[in-house]
PDB file of C-alpha atoms in Angstrom:
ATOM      1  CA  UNK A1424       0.000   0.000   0.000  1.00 54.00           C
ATOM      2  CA  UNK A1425       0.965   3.392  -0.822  1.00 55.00           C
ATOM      3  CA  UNK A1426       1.260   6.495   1.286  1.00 56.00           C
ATOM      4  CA  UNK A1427       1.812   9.042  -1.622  1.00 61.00           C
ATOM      5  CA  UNK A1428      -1.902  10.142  -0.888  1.00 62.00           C
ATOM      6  CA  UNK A1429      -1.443  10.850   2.831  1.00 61.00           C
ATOM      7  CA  UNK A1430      -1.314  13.665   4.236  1.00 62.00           C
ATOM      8  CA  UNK A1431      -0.154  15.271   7.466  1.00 61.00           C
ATOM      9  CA  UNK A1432      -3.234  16.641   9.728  1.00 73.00           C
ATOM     10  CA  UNK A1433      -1.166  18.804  11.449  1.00 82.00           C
ATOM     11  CA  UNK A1434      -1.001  22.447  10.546  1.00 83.00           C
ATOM     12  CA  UNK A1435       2.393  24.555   9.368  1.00 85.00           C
ATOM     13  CA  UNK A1436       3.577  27.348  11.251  1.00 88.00           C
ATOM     14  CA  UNK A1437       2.359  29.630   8.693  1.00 89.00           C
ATOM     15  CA  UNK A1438      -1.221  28.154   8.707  1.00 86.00           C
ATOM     16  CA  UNK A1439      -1.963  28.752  12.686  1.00 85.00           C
ATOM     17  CA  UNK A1440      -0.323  32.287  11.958  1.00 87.00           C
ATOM     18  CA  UNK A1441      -2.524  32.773   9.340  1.00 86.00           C
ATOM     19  CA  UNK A1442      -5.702  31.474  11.296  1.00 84.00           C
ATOM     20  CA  UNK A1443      -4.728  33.820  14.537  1.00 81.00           C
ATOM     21  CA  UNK A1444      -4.436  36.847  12.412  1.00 79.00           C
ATOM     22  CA  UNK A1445      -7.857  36.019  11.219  1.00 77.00           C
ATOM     23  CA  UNK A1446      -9.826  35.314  14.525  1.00 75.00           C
ATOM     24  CA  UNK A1447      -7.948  38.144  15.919  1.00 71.00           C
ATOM     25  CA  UNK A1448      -9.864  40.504  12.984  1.00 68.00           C
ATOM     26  CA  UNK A1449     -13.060  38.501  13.641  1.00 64.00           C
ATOM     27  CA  UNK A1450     -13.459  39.669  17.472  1.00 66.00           C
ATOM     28  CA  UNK A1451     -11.811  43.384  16.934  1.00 72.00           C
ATOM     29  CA  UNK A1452     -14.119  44.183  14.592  1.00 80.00           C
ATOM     30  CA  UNK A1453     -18.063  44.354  15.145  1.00 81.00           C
ATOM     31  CA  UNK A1454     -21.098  45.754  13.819  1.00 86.00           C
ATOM     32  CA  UNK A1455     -23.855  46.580  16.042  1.00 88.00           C
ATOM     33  CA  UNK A1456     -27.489  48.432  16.022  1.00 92.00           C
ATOM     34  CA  UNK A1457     -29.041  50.103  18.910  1.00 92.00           C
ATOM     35  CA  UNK A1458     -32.351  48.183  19.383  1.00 93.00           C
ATOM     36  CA  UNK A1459     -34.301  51.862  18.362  1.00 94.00           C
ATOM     37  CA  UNK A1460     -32.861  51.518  15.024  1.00 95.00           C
ATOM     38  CA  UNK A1461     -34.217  48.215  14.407  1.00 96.00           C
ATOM     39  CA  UNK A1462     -37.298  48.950  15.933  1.00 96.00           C
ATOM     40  CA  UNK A1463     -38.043  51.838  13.465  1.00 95.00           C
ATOM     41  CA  UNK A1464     -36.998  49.982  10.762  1.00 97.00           C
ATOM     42  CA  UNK A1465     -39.571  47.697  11.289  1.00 97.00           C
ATOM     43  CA  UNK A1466     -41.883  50.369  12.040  1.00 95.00           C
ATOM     44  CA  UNK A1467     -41.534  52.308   8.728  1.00 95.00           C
ATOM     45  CA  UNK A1468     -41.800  49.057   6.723  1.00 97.00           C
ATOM     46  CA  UNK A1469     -44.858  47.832   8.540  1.00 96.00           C
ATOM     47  CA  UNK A1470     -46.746  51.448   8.379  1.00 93.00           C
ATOM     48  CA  UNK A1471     -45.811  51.359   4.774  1.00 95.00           C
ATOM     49  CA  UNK A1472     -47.899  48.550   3.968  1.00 97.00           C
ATOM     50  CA  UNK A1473     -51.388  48.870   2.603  1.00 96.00           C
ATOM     51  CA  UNK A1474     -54.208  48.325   5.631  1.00 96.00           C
ATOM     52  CA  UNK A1475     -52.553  48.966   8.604  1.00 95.00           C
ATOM     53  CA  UNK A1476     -53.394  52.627   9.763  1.00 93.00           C
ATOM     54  CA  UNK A1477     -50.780  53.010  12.631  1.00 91.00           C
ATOM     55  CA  UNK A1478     -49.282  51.375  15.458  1.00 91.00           C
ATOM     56  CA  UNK A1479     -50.928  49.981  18.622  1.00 87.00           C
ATOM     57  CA  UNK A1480     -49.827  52.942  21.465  1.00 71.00           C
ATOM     58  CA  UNK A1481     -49.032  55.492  19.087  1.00 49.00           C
ATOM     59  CA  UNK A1482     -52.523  56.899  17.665  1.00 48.00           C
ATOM     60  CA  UNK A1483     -50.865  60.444  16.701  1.00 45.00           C
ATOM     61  CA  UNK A1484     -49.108  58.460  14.232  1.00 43.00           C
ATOM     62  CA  UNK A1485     -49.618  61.061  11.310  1.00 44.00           C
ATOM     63  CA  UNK A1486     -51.094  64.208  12.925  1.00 43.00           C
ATOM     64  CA  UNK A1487     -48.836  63.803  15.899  1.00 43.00           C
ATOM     65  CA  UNK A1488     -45.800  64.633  13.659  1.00 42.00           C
ATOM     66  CA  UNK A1489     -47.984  67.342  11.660  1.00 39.00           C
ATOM     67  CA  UNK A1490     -48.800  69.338  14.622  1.00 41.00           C
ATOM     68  CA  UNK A1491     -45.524  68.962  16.947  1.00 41.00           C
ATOM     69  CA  UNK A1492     -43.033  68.081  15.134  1.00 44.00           C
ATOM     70  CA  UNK A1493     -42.371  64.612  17.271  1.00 45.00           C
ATOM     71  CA  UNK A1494     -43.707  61.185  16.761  1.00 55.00           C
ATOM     72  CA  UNK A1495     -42.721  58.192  18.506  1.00 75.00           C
ATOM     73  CA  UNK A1496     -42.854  55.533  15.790  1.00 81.00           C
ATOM     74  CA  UNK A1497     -41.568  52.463  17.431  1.00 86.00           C
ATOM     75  CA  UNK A1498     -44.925  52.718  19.718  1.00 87.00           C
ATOM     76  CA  UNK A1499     -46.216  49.236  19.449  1.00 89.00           C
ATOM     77  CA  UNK A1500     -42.778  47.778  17.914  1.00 94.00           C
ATOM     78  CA  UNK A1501     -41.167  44.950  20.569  1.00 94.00           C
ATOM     79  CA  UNK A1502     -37.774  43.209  18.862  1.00 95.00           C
ATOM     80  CA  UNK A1503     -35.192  40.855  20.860  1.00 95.00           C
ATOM     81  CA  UNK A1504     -31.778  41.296  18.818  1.00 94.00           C
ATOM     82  CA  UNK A1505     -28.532  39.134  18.347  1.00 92.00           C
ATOM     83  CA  UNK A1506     -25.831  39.499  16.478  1.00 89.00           C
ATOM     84  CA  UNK A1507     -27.279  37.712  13.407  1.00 93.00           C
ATOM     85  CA  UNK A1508     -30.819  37.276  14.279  1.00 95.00           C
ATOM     86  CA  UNK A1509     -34.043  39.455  14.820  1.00 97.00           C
ATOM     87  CA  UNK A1510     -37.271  38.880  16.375  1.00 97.00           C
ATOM     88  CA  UNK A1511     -40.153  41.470  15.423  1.00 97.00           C
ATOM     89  CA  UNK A1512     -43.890  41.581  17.471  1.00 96.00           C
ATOM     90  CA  UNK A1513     -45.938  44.393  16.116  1.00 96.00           C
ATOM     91  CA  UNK A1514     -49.158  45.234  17.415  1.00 96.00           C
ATOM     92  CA  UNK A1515     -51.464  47.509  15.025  1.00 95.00           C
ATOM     93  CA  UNK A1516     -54.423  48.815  13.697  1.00 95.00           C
ATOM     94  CA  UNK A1517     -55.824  47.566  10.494  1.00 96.00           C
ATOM     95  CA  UNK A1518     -58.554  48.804   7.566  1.00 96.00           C
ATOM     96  CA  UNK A1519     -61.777  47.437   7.965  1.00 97.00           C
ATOM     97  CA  UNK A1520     -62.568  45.474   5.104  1.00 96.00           C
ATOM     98  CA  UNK A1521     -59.605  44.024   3.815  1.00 97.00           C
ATOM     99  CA  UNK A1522     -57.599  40.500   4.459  1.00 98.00           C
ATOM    100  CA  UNK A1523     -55.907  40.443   7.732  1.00 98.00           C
ATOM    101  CA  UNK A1524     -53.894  37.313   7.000  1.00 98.00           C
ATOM    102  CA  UNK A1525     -52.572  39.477   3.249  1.00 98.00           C
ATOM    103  CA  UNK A1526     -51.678  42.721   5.552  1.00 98.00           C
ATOM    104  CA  UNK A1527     -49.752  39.929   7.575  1.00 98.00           C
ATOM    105  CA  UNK A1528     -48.082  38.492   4.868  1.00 98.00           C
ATOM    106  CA  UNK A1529     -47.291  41.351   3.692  1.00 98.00           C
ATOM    107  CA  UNK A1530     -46.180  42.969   6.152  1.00 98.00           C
ATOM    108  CA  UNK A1531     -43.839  40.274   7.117  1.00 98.00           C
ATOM    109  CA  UNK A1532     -42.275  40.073   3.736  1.00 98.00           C
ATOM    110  CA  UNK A1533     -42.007  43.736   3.833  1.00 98.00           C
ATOM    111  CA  UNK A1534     -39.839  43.945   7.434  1.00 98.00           C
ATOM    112  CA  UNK A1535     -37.920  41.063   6.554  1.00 98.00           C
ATOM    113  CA  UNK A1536     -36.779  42.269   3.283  1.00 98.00           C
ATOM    114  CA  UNK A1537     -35.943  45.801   5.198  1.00 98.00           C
ATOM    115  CA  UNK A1538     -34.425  44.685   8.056  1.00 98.00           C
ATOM    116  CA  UNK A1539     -32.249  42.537   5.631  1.00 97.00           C
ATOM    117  CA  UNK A1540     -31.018  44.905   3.230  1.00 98.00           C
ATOM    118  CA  UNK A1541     -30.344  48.018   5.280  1.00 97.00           C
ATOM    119  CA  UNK A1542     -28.479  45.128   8.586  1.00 96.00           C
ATOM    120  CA  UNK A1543     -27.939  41.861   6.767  1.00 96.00           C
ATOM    121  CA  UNK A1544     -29.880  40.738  10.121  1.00 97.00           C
ATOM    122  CA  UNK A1545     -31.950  37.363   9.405  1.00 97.00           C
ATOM    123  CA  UNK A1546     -35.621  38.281  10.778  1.00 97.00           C
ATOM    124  CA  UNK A1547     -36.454  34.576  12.575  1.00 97.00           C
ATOM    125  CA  UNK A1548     -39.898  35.687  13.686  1.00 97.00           C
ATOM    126  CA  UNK A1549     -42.342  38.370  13.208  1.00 98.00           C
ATOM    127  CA  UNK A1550     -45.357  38.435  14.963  1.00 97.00           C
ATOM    128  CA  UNK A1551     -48.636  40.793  14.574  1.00 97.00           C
ATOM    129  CA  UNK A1552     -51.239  41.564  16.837  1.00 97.00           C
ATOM    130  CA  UNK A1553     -54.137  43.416  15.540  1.00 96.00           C
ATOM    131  CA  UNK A1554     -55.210  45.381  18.257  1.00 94.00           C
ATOM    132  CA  UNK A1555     -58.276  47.093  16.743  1.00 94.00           C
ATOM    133  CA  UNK A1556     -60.140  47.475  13.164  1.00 95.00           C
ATOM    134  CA  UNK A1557     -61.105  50.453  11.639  1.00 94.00           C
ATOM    135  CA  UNK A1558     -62.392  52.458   8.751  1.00 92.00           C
ATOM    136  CA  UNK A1559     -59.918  54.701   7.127  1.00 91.00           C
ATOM    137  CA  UNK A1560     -62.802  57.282   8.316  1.00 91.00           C
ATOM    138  CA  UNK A1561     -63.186  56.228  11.319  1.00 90.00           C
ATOM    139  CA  UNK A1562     -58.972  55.908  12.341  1.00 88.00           C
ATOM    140  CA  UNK A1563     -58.840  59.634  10.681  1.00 86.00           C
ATOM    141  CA  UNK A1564     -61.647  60.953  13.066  1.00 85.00           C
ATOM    142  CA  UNK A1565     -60.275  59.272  16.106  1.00 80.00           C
ATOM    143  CA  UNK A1566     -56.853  60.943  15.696  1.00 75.00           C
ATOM    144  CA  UNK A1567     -57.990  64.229  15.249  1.00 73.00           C
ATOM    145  CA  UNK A1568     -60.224  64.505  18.186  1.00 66.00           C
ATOM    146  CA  UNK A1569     -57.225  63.328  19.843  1.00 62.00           C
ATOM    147  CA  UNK A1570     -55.075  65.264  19.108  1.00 58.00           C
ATOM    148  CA  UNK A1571     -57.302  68.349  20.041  1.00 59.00           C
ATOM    149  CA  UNK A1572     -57.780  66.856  23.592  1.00 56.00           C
ATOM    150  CA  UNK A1573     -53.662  66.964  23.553  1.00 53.00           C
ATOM    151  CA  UNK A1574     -52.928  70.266  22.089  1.00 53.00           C
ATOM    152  CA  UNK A1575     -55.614  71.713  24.653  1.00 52.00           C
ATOM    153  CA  UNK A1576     -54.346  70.491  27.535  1.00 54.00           C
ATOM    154  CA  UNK A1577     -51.711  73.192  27.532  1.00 52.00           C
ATOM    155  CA  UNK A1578     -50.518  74.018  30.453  1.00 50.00           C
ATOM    156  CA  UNK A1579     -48.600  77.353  28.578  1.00 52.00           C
ATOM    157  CA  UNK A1580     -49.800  79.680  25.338  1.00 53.00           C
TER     158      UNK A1580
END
């Protein structure tokens, strides 16, 4: 038998160099998001989808921004984040009439593709609760008459 097809397991001194200098570069270097950053991500590609009005705990959503400047958008937004991996619950409003489990799908597809792209952070689950129906009317109403009940409870002119 021959042993011209053998070879020697162990490494050369230039290969466990070469392998130090590159785990050494692996744990120097790391790219991280602040959990906001994800959160509005996922906000602004949920809100973008067709059917869901706004975000569970933020019903200023458009006229809050219109009328002070400020709007919270990750209201409603929860996300656990690793280094490779995202988890996404959202809790909304949706448009009477229309398919809840499409808005879902959607929306999922939307997120995931966002959160991808703009992180390279794998989205492993995305949960939505609907946490009230509306019509467009009726979502439009309800924020305005909040928002007069907040802009009169001034304590200052």
């Amino acid at each position: 038998m021959s042993n011209q097809n053998v070879r020697s397991t162990e490494k050369t001194p230039e290969e466990v160099e070469l392998e130090k200098k590159e785990q050494e570069e692996q744990h120097k270097s790391h790219l991280t998001y602040d959990d906001e950053v994800i959160k509005k991500i996922a906000a602004l590609a949920t809100t973008d989808v067709k059917g869901i009005l706004g975000m569970s705990g933020n019903l200023f959503q458009g006229l809050q921004k219109t009328l002070t400047g400020n709007e919270n958008l990750t209201a409603g937004i929860q996300a656990d984040i690793g280094e490779k991996q995202v988890a996404i619950d959202v809790s909304v409003y949706v448009e009477y009439g229309l398919s809840v489990p499409e808005i879902y799908r959607t929306a999922y597809q939307n997120v995931k593709a966002n959160i991808s792209q703009m992180t390279g952070l794998d989205v492993v689950e995305f949960n939505m609760h609907v946490d009230d129906v509306y019509t467009r009317e009726e979502f439009v109403e309800s924020n305005k008459s909040k928002a007069k009940m907040s802009s009169s409870n001034s304590r200052v002119e």
